[in-house]
């Protein structure tokens, strides 16, 4: 069953049958429209270029002709040429003064001056958009110029014929394509509906684990999809069978591991406790005084045995948490009193180093927690702070944060880099200082984090390289007036 808040948002699905012909129709019309625009644009460009070439040809031919005529015959020759060609001609000076005019008088002096100076180009006169070309009538430096004006066509030549042919071709091709698309999408829609119905029907078939296969009706894309789906179903059946077999083996291995750890716990702790006990007896010098060399060796035996016992306890406790065997026994815990006990026991770790260990904060801060496990967490944090602080201080601060009780451990040690802060709470991960000393399993902070999370709290670290670190633990505060809170925390644990 899929929970409502886990369902992915549905995307509106368009039906295949009307969509395919519609898409073909729209794309066909869009392509035809683009082709029409492109063709008309090219025709318009060609018409303009033809008008420009015609203007240059007329200006060159007429200029050469009237240049050889007497002055009184030039205007008549220009008028005859204008009637035959449909163009307009003007003889003007470089300053734009008109000397002979075989036009409708549509060009002013400013336009003529620009036309004479540019020799060829495009202009807007009373006739509309025109192409012009100018030709000198005498040898340089020429003072008179013949200007020919040829009107640009308002509509490109051949455009109506092009549009008629394009409309006919588009109607034919788009109609055929839409009909084919409709037929193909109709058949594909039927095949998809058939496969969909069979897949939905697999849910109601009482055959484990996946139901019946989907029959393959066609060998097109839908048929290929059906074959692939049936192959996927087969692989899922095999994977599920392998998963159940592997899961059973893992459960058996977990039971064997729990039994092995229980046996190892007894077999290792008993001789280690005996070694530590005899080392303590030797340190009291009950059997006689010890030489300095012997005392140093006994202290080394005692320290190594204690370290090995701590490693075994970490591994066994982490294994118990992994298997869910570790349970909490919550009660009212005075964090300040607990901090005093931990600091008093950890003071011996300072040795001869100039390190001060102190407590500050509020009195009477109560937490709803397992006192043994909170003590374990705090001992780990204080021990790490003292171990890595060569000079300065280690401060244990107790206080409140809203509905939570807070206890922080601050030191002036080397600090932790951002890369190491991201992994120090993971299993078997150690900081650079710990790896350099080659001590520990890398489980201390991982166990502390899990214990805090089991209480419904959280643990955080704030550190700067060279300026120390602060580990903050928040736990549910004790509230005598509400038993409901206790049930909530117990459920979370």
Short mmCIF file of C-alpha atoms in Angstrom, two decimals:
data_model
loop_
_atom_site.label_atom_id
_atom_site.label_comp_id
_atom_site.label_asym_id
_atom_site.label_seq_id
_atom_site.Cartn_x
_atom_site.Cartn_y
_atom_site.Cartn_z
CA UNK A 1 0.00 0.00 0.00
CA UNK A 2 1.38 3.41 -0.96
CA UNK A 3 0.90 6.14 1.61
CA UNK A 4 -0.78 9.32 0.30
CA UNK A 5 2.19 11.55 1.20
CA UNK A 6 4.59 9.25 -0.69
CA UNK A 7 2.73 9.33 -4.00
CA UNK A 8 4.46 11.23 -6.76
CA UNK A 9 2.46 14.08 -8.35
CA UNK A 10 0.58 12.91 -11.43
CA UNK A 11 1.37 14.40 -14.82
CA UNK A 12 -1.57 14.93 -17.15
CA UNK A 13 -1.42 12.35 -19.95
CA UNK A 14 -2.67 13.35 -23.41
CA UNK A 15 -4.54 10.64 -25.37
CA UNK A 16 -2.43 9.19 -28.18
CA UNK A 17 -5.21 8.83 -30.78
CA UNK A 18 -6.20 12.51 -31.31
CA UNK A 19 -2.76 13.83 -30.34
CA UNK A 20 -0.70 12.21 -33.13
CA UNK A 21 -2.79 13.51 -36.08
CA UNK A 22 -3.04 16.92 -34.43
CA UNK A 23 0.73 17.10 -34.01
CA UNK A 24 1.27 16.06 -37.65
CA UNK A 25 -1.23 18.69 -38.81
CA UNK A 26 0.30 21.48 -36.73
CA UNK A 27 3.87 20.59 -37.71
CA UNK A 28 2.91 20.32 -41.40
CA UNK A 29 1.25 23.73 -41.39
CA UNK A 30 4.17 25.24 -39.48
CA UNK A 31 6.68 23.84 -41.98
CA UNK A 32 4.58 25.00 -44.94
CA UNK A 33 4.29 28.48 -43.43
CA UNK A 34 8.07 28.60 -42.88
CA UNK A 35 8.72 27.47 -46.45
CA UNK A 36 6.30 30.10 -47.75
CA UNK A 37 7.98 32.87 -45.78
CA UNK A 38 11.39 31.72 -46.94
CA UNK A 39 10.30 31.55 -50.59
CA UNK A 40 8.56 34.95 -50.58
CA UNK A 41 11.57 36.49 -48.85
CA UNK A 42 13.91 35.10 -51.49
CA UNK A 43 11.61 36.29 -54.28
CA UNK A 44 11.47 39.76 -52.76
CA UNK A 45 15.27 39.85 -52.51
CA UNK A 46 15.59 38.70 -56.11
CA UNK A 47 13.08 41.34 -57.29
CA UNK A 48 15.00 44.10 -55.50
CA UNK A 49 18.28 42.94 -56.97
CA UNK A 50 16.66 42.81 -60.43
CA UNK A 51 15.42 46.39 -60.01
CA UNK A 52 18.91 47.54 -58.95
CA UNK A 53 20.54 45.81 -61.93
CA UNK A 54 17.94 47.31 -64.28
CA UNK A 55 18.58 50.80 -62.89
CA UNK A 56 22.32 50.46 -63.41
CA UNK A 57 21.83 49.09 -66.94
CA UNK A 58 19.42 51.87 -67.95
CA UNK A 59 21.64 54.58 -66.43
CA UNK A 60 24.70 53.23 -68.22
CA UNK A 61 22.99 52.74 -71.61
CA UNK A 62 21.03 56.01 -71.66
CA UNK A 63 23.96 57.97 -70.24
CA UNK A 64 26.22 56.77 -73.06
CA UNK A 65 23.55 57.62 -75.64
CA UNK A 66 22.56 61.10 -74.56
CA UNK A 67 26.16 61.98 -73.84
CA UNK A 68 26.67 62.01 -77.62
CA UNK A 69 23.55 64.08 -78.38
CA UNK A 70 23.29 67.83 -78.55
CA UNK A 71 21.91 69.48 -75.42
CA UNK A 72 18.55 70.32 -77.04
CA UNK A 73 17.88 66.65 -77.94
CA UNK A 74 18.74 65.09 -74.61
CA UNK A 75 15.39 65.72 -72.89
CA UNK A 76 13.43 64.17 -75.73
CA UNK A 77 15.65 61.09 -75.69
CA UNK A 78 15.16 60.78 -71.92
CA UNK A 79 11.34 61.03 -72.27
CA UNK A 80 11.24 58.35 -74.99
CA UNK A 81 13.34 56.06 -72.82
CA UNK A 82 11.05 56.70 -69.83
CA UNK A 83 7.94 55.79 -71.85
CA UNK A 84 9.48 52.57 -73.18
CA UNK A 85 11.05 51.30 -69.94
CA UNK A 86 8.67 52.64 -67.31
CA UNK A 87 11.64 54.13 -65.46
CA UNK A 88 12.31 57.82 -64.63
CA UNK A 89 15.38 59.84 -65.53
CA UNK A 90 16.86 63.10 -64.28
CA UNK A 91 19.99 65.00 -65.23
CA UNK A 92 21.32 66.83 -62.18
CA UNK A 93 24.48 68.45 -60.90
CA UNK A 94 26.56 67.19 -58.00
CA UNK A 95 24.80 69.76 -55.77
CA UNK A 96 21.36 68.31 -56.63
CA UNK A 97 20.24 70.96 -59.09
CA UNK A 98 17.97 69.50 -61.82
CA UNK A 99 19.00 70.32 -65.40
CA UNK A 100 16.77 67.89 -67.34
CA UNK A 101 13.75 66.15 -65.87
CA UNK A 102 11.97 63.15 -67.42
CA UNK A 103 10.19 62.18 -64.22
CA UNK A 104 7.10 63.07 -62.23
CA UNK A 105 9.14 65.41 -60.05
CA UNK A 106 9.21 63.10 -57.07
CA UNK A 107 12.84 63.66 -56.00
CA UNK A 108 13.86 66.73 -54.00
CA UNK A 109 17.24 68.43 -54.02
CA UNK A 110 18.54 66.68 -50.88
CA UNK A 111 17.65 63.28 -52.24
CA UNK A 112 19.28 64.10 -55.60
CA UNK A 113 22.48 65.25 -53.91
CA UNK A 114 22.69 61.97 -51.95
CA UNK A 115 21.81 59.91 -55.06
CA UNK A 116 24.50 61.55 -57.16
CA UNK A 117 27.06 61.04 -54.40
CA UNK A 118 26.27 57.36 -53.78
CA UNK A 119 26.02 56.41 -57.51
CA UNK A 120 23.72 53.41 -56.74
CA UNK A 121 21.40 52.27 -53.97
CA UNK A 122 17.88 52.51 -52.59
CA UNK A 123 15.77 55.56 -51.87
CA UNK A 124 12.23 56.56 -50.97
CA UNK A 125 10.61 59.11 -53.22
CA UNK A 126 7.09 60.10 -54.12
CA UNK A 127 6.90 56.86 -56.13
CA UNK A 128 7.69 54.79 -53.04
CA UNK A 129 10.74 52.56 -52.67
CA UNK A 130 12.94 52.85 -55.74
CA UNK A 131 16.36 51.67 -56.87
CA UNK A 132 18.60 54.29 -58.47
CA UNK A 133 21.87 54.47 -60.40
CA UNK A 134 23.78 57.56 -61.60
CA UNK A 135 26.08 57.91 -64.61
CA UNK A 136 28.33 60.91 -65.43
CA UNK A 137 27.57 62.49 -68.84
CA UNK A 138 31.00 63.95 -69.58
CA UNK A 139 34.63 63.27 -68.82
CA UNK A 140 35.97 63.79 -65.28
CA UNK A 141 35.65 66.03 -63.47
CA UNK A 142 32.04 65.61 -64.49
CA UNK A 143 29.46 68.25 -63.60
CA UNK A 144 26.30 66.56 -64.95
CA UNK A 145 24.96 63.14 -63.97
CA UNK A 146 22.14 61.04 -65.38
CA UNK A 147 20.09 59.39 -62.62
CA UNK A 148 17.78 56.43 -63.41
CA UNK A 149 14.99 55.53 -60.97
CA UNK A 150 13.39 52.05 -61.15
CA UNK A 151 10.44 51.34 -58.84
CA UNK A 152 10.75 48.24 -56.66
CA UNK A 153 7.75 45.90 -57.11
CA UNK A 154 5.21 46.02 -54.25
CA UNK A 155 4.81 42.23 -54.44
CA UNK A 156 7.61 39.85 -55.47
CA UNK A 157 7.23 38.43 -58.92
CA UNK A 158 6.10 34.81 -58.85
CA UNK A 159 4.89 35.00 -55.23
CA UNK A 160 1.19 34.23 -56.03
CA UNK A 161 2.14 31.19 -58.08
CA UNK A 162 4.48 29.99 -55.34
CA UNK A 163 1.78 30.36 -52.68
CA UNK A 164 -0.82 28.51 -54.77
CA UNK A 165 1.56 25.61 -55.38
CA UNK A 166 2.58 25.51 -51.73
CA UNK A 167 -1.03 25.47 -50.51
CA UNK A 168 -1.92 22.61 -52.83
CA UNK A 169 1.15 20.57 -51.89
CA UNK A 170 0.67 21.21 -48.17
CA UNK A 171 -2.97 20.16 -48.28
CA UNK A 172 -2.08 16.92 -50.02
CA UNK A 173 0.93 15.95 -47.92
CA UNK A 174 -0.46 17.03 -44.55
CA UNK A 175 -3.75 15.27 -45.22
CA UNK A 176 -2.01 12.02 -46.10
CA UNK A 177 0.37 12.29 -43.13
CA UNK A 178 -2.49 13.02 -40.71
CA UNK A 179 -4.45 10.02 -42.01
CA UNK A 180 -1.43 7.72 -41.62
CA UNK A 181 -0.72 9.09 -38.15
CA UNK A 182 -4.33 8.50 -37.14
CA UNK A 183 -4.24 4.89 -38.34
CA UNK A 184 -0.91 4.14 -36.65
CA UNK A 185 -1.87 5.81 -33.37
CA UNK A 186 -5.23 3.99 -33.35
CA UNK A 187 -3.52 0.60 -33.65
CA UNK A 188 -0.86 1.53 -31.11
CA UNK A 189 -3.53 2.79 -28.75
CA UNK A 190 -5.36 -0.54 -28.95
CA UNK A 191 -2.15 -2.48 -28.24
CA UNK A 192 -1.24 -0.22 -25.32
CA UNK A 193 -4.73 -0.56 -23.84
CA UNK A 194 -4.49 -4.34 -24.13
CA UNK A 195 -1.09 -4.48 -22.41
CA UNK A 196 -2.24 -2.05 -19.74
CA UNK A 197 -5.32 -4.11 -18.95
CA UNK A 198 -3.24 -7.28 -18.64
CA UNK A 199 -0.68 -5.59 -16.40
CA UNK A 200 -3.42 -4.22 -14.15
CA UNK A 201 -4.99 -7.64 -14.11
CA UNK A 202 -1.76 -9.14 -12.77
CA UNK A 203 -2.48 -7.43 -9.46
CA UNK A 204 -5.63 -9.49 -8.97
CA UNK A 205 -4.17 -12.86 -10.01
CA UNK A 206 -3.53 -15.04 -6.97
CA UNK A 207 -0.20 -16.42 -8.10
CA UNK A 208 2.98 -15.50 -6.27
CA UNK A 209 4.93 -13.42 -6.59
CA UNK A 210 4.05 -11.50 -9.76
CA UNK A 211 1.08 -13.06 -11.53
CA UNK A 212 0.77 -14.23 -15.15
CA UNK A 213 2.88 -13.01 -18.06
CA UNK A 214 1.45 -10.62 -20.67
CA UNK A 215 0.74 -12.24 -24.09
CA UNK A 216 2.66 -10.76 -27.03
CA UNK A 217 0.17 -9.83 -29.82
CA UNK A 218 2.42 -7.86 -32.19
CA UNK A 219 6.13 -7.62 -32.91
CA UNK A 220 6.26 -3.82 -33.15
CA UNK A 221 7.48 -1.44 -30.43
CA UNK A 222 4.60 -2.36 -28.11
CA UNK A 223 5.37 -6.04 -28.62
CA UNK A 224 9.03 -5.41 -27.83
CA UNK A 225 8.00 -3.54 -24.70
CA UNK A 226 5.80 -6.49 -23.68
CA UNK A 227 8.67 -8.94 -24.17
CA UNK A 228 10.97 -6.73 -22.11
CA UNK A 229 8.33 -6.44 -19.38
CA UNK A 230 7.90 -10.21 -19.21
CA UNK A 231 11.69 -10.61 -18.98
CA UNK A 232 11.76 -8.05 -16.18
CA UNK A 233 9.05 -10.01 -14.35
CA UNK A 234 11.14 -13.16 -14.68
CA UNK A 235 14.22 -11.43 -13.30
CA UNK A 236 12.18 -10.02 -10.44
CA UNK A 237 10.95 -13.51 -9.53
CA UNK A 238 14.53 -14.80 -9.50
CA UNK A 239 15.77 -11.78 -7.54
CA UNK A 240 13.00 -12.16 -4.96
CA UNK A 241 13.79 -15.84 -4.49
CA UNK A 242 17.49 -15.05 -4.10
CA UNK A 243 16.68 -12.22 -1.69
CA UNK A 244 14.58 -14.46 0.55
CA UNK A 245 17.32 -17.08 0.57
CA UNK A 246 20.01 -14.50 1.37
CA UNK A 247 17.83 -12.94 4.06
CA UNK A 248 17.41 -16.26 5.79
CA UNK A 249 21.18 -16.85 5.70
CA UNK A 250 21.79 -13.37 7.13
CA UNK A 251 19.34 -14.01 9.97
CA UNK A 252 21.08 -17.27 10.76
CA UNK A 253 24.47 -15.55 10.65
CA UNK A 254 23.16 -12.80 12.93
CA UNK A 255 21.98 -15.37 15.46
CA UNK A 256 25.37 -17.10 15.29
CA UNK A 257 27.14 -13.76 15.69
CA UNK A 258 25.09 -12.89 18.77
CA UNK A 259 25.95 -16.23 20.33
CA UNK A 260 29.60 -15.88 19.42
CA UNK A 261 29.81 -12.39 20.92
CA UNK A 262 28.16 -13.57 24.11
CA UNK A 263 30.74 -16.37 24.42
CA UNK A 264 33.62 -14.04 23.54
CA UNK A 265 32.36 -11.52 26.09
CA UNK A 266 32.67 -14.08 28.87
CA UNK A 267 35.89 -15.71 27.69
CA UNK A 268 37.75 -12.41 27.20
CA UNK A 269 36.46 -10.39 30.13
CA UNK A 270 37.15 -13.04 32.74
CA UNK A 271 40.94 -13.34 32.16
CA UNK A 272 41.27 -9.59 31.58
CA UNK A 273 39.56 -8.82 34.87
CA UNK A 274 41.90 -11.30 36.57
CA UNK A 275 44.93 -9.61 34.98
CA UNK A 276 43.72 -6.18 36.08
CA UNK A 277 42.97 -7.47 39.58
CA UNK A 278 46.44 -8.96 40.05
CA UNK A 279 48.00 -5.79 38.62
CA UNK A 280 46.10 -3.72 41.21
CA UNK A 281 47.31 -6.07 43.97
CA UNK A 282 50.91 -5.72 42.82
CA UNK A 283 50.53 -1.92 42.72
CA UNK A 284 49.43 -1.93 46.41
CA UNK A 285 52.72 -3.73 47.24
CA UNK A 286 50.98 -6.29 49.47
CA UNK A 287 53.56 -8.89 48.52
CA UNK A 288 56.44 -6.54 49.03
CA UNK A 289 57.78 -3.27 47.69
CA UNK A 290 58.34 -2.83 43.97
CA UNK A 291 61.39 -1.39 42.35
CA UNK A 292 60.78 1.62 40.03
CA UNK A 293 61.35 -0.58 37.01
CA UNK A 294 58.89 -3.21 38.26
CA UNK A 295 56.27 -0.56 39.11
CA UNK A 296 56.58 0.87 35.59
CA UNK A 297 56.13 -2.57 34.07
CA UNK A 298 53.09 -3.33 36.24
CA UNK A 299 51.55 0.03 35.30
CA UNK A 300 52.12 -0.83 31.64
CA UNK A 301 50.41 -4.21 32.14
CA UNK A 302 47.50 -2.54 33.91
CA UNK A 303 47.15 0.21 31.26
CA UNK A 304 47.28 -2.22 28.34
CA UNK A 305 44.77 -4.54 29.98
CA UNK A 306 42.41 -1.65 30.70
CA UNK A 307 42.75 -0.44 27.11
CA UNK A 308 42.02 -3.93 25.74
CA UNK A 309 38.98 -4.26 28.03
CA UNK A 310 37.67 -0.90 26.81
CA UNK A 311 38.06 -2.02 23.19
CA UNK A 312 36.17 -5.25 23.86
CA UNK A 313 33.40 -3.38 25.66
CA UNK A 314 33.05 -0.93 22.74
CA UNK A 315 32.76 -3.73 20.19
CA UNK A 316 30.26 -5.68 22.28
CA UNK A 317 28.10 -2.63 22.98
CA UNK A 318 28.08 -1.58 19.34
CA UNK A 319 27.10 -5.12 18.35
CA UNK A 320 24.28 -5.05 20.90
CA UNK A 321 22.99 -1.77 19.46
CA UNK A 322 23.23 -3.13 15.92
CA UNK A 323 21.13 -6.17 16.85
CA UNK A 324 18.61 -4.13 18.87
CA UNK A 325 19.44 -5.90 22.13
CA UNK A 326 20.46 -2.77 24.02
CA UNK A 327 17.59 -1.28 25.99
CA UNK A 328 17.38 1.93 27.98
CA UNK A 329 16.21 2.23 31.58
CA UNK A 330 15.07 5.84 31.93
CA UNK A 331 14.83 7.72 35.19
CA UNK A 332 15.44 11.19 36.58
CA UNK A 333 19.12 12.13 36.06
CA UNK A 334 20.79 15.14 37.70
CA UNK A 335 23.24 16.16 34.97
CA UNK A 336 25.30 18.45 37.24
CA UNK A 337 25.87 15.70 39.82
CA UNK A 338 26.67 13.20 37.10
CA UNK A 339 29.15 15.65 35.54
CA UNK A 340 30.90 16.09 38.92
CA UNK A 341 31.36 12.33 39.23
CA UNK A 342 32.74 11.98 35.68
CA UNK A 343 35.13 14.92 36.07
CA UNK A 344 36.39 13.60 39.42
CA UNK A 345 37.13 10.18 37.90
CA UNK A 346 38.73 11.64 34.75
CA UNK A 347 41.00 14.05 36.66
CA UNK A 348 43.66 11.36 36.84
CA UNK A 349 44.00 11.39 33.04
CA UNK A 350 45.51 14.89 33.15
CA UNK A 351 48.76 13.79 34.73
CA UNK A 352 51.47 16.44 34.82
CA UNK A 353 50.06 18.49 31.94
CA UNK A 354 48.96 22.10 32.63
CA UNK A 355 45.29 21.36 31.99
CA UNK A 356 42.44 22.51 34.24
CA UNK A 357 39.19 20.51 34.31
CA UNK A 358 36.16 22.34 35.69
CA UNK A 359 32.35 22.45 35.66
CA UNK A 360 30.11 25.44 35.15
CA UNK A 361 26.47 26.16 34.43
CA UNK A 362 23.21 25.57 36.27
CA UNK A 363 22.38 23.33 39.20
CA UNK A 364 19.38 21.05 39.29
CA UNK A 365 19.19 20.38 35.52
CA UNK A 366 17.23 17.12 35.28
CA UNK A 367 17.01 14.85 32.23
CA UNK A 368 14.80 11.87 31.48
CA UNK A 369 17.47 9.35 30.54
CA UNK A 370 19.34 6.19 31.40
CA UNK A 371 21.97 7.38 33.92
CA UNK A 372 24.42 4.61 33.05
CA UNK A 373 24.31 5.43 29.34
CA UNK A 374 24.50 9.20 29.88
CA UNK A 375 27.50 8.62 32.11
CA UNK A 376 29.06 6.52 29.34
CA UNK A 377 28.55 9.29 26.77
CA UNK A 378 29.90 12.01 29.05
CA UNK A 379 32.90 9.88 30.08
CA UNK A 380 33.78 9.39 26.43
CA UNK A 381 33.53 13.11 25.62
CA UNK A 382 35.48 14.26 28.71
CA UNK A 383 38.12 11.55 28.22
CA UNK A 384 38.66 12.58 24.58
CA UNK A 385 38.87 16.26 25.55
CA UNK A 386 41.51 15.59 28.23
CA UNK A 387 43.42 13.20 25.98
CA UNK A 388 43.87 15.72 23.16
CA UNK A 389 44.38 18.87 25.27
CA UNK A 390 48.07 19.47 26.03
CA UNK A 391 47.54 22.78 27.85
CA UNK A 392 44.63 25.01 28.71
CA UNK A 393 41.32 23.74 30.09
CA UNK A 394 38.42 21.35 29.69
CA UNK A 395 35.04 22.82 30.67
CA UNK A 396 31.84 20.85 31.23
CA UNK A 397 28.82 23.16 30.98
CA UNK A 398 25.31 22.13 32.12
CA UNK A 399 22.16 24.06 31.21
CA UNK A 400 18.75 24.05 29.55
CA UNK A 401 17.54 24.67 25.99
CA UNK A 402 13.76 24.88 25.93
CA UNK A 403 12.30 21.44 26.66
CA UNK A 404 15.75 19.86 26.56
CA UNK A 405 18.58 19.51 29.06
CA UNK A 406 22.00 20.38 27.69
CA UNK A 407 25.51 19.33 28.62
CA UNK A 408 28.54 20.60 26.68
CA UNK A 409 32.22 19.65 26.80
CA UNK A 410 34.64 22.34 25.61
CA UNK A 411 38.40 21.95 25.29
CA UNK A 412 41.35 24.04 24.08
CA UNK A 413 42.91 21.21 22.12
CA UNK A 414 44.07 21.13 18.48
CA UNK A 415 40.55 21.29 17.08
CA UNK A 416 38.94 19.23 14.30
CA UNK A 417 39.03 20.09 10.60
CA UNK A 418 35.74 20.35 8.63
CA UNK A 419 36.58 17.16 6.70
CA UNK A 420 37.06 15.18 9.93
CA UNK A 421 33.96 16.68 11.58
CA UNK A 422 31.89 15.14 8.79
CA UNK A 423 32.99 11.57 9.67
CA UNK A 424 33.95 11.44 13.36
CA UNK A 425 30.50 10.13 14.34
CA UNK A 426 30.69 7.29 11.83
CA UNK A 427 31.71 3.76 12.80
CA UNK A 428 35.43 2.97 12.78
CA UNK A 429 36.33 6.56 11.82
CA UNK A 430 39.05 8.40 13.78
CA UNK A 431 40.60 11.85 13.73
CA UNK A 432 44.15 12.44 12.58
CA UNK A 433 45.39 12.59 16.20
CA UNK A 434 43.81 9.24 17.03
CA UNK A 435 45.20 7.60 13.90
CA UNK A 436 48.66 8.93 14.73
CA UNK A 437 48.48 7.36 18.19
CA UNK A 438 47.05 4.09 16.76
CA UNK A 439 44.72 3.68 19.74
CA UNK A 440 41.02 2.90 19.87
CA UNK A 441 38.53 1.32 17.51
CA UNK A 442 36.84 4.46 16.22
CA UNK A 443 33.59 3.39 17.91
CA UNK A 444 33.51 5.75 20.91
CA UNK A 445 31.77 8.72 19.27
CA UNK A 446 29.64 6.42 17.10
CA UNK A 447 28.33 4.66 20.24
CA UNK A 448 27.81 8.02 21.97
CA UNK A 449 25.80 9.32 19.03
CA UNK A 450 23.57 6.23 18.92
CA UNK A 451 22.95 6.37 22.66
CA UNK A 452 21.95 10.04 22.45
CA UNK A 453 19.63 9.36 19.49
CA UNK A 454 18.03 6.46 21.40
CA UNK A 455 17.12 8.98 24.12
CA UNK A 456 15.46 11.25 21.55
CA UNK A 457 18.24 13.84 21.78
CA UNK A 458 21.07 14.93 19.54
CA UNK A 459 24.83 15.47 19.67
CA UNK A 460 26.66 18.20 17.78
CA UNK A 461 30.26 19.37 17.42
CA UNK A 462 31.62 22.85 16.81
CA UNK A 463 35.35 23.13 16.29
CA UNK A 464 38.06 25.32 14.81
CA UNK A 465 41.54 24.05 14.04
CA UNK A 466 44.01 25.42 16.61
CA UNK A 467 41.30 26.78 18.95
CA UNK A 468 39.63 23.71 20.42
CA UNK A 469 36.32 21.86 20.11
CA UNK A 470 32.89 21.86 21.76
CA UNK A 471 30.65 18.78 21.85
CA UNK A 472 27.04 19.55 22.81
CA UNK A 473 24.54 16.88 23.90
CA UNK A 474 20.83 17.63 24.37
CA UNK A 475 18.51 15.19 26.16
CA UNK A 476 14.78 15.29 27.00
CA UNK A 477 14.26 17.26 30.21
CA UNK A 478 12.49 15.69 33.19
CA UNK A 479 8.90 16.83 33.70
CA UNK A 480 7.11 15.54 36.82
CA UNK A 481 3.75 16.88 35.64
CA UNK A 482 3.58 14.90 32.41
CA UNK A 483 3.80 11.12 32.01
CA UNK A 484 2.84 11.44 28.36
CA UNK A 485 6.30 12.77 27.51
CA UNK A 486 7.88 9.71 29.02
CA UNK A 487 5.82 7.41 26.81
CA UNK A 488 6.77 9.42 23.73
CA UNK A 489 10.48 9.17 24.45
CA UNK A 490 10.20 5.48 25.21
CA UNK A 491 8.50 4.88 21.86
CA UNK A 492 11.23 6.81 20.07
CA UNK A 493 13.92 4.75 21.80
#
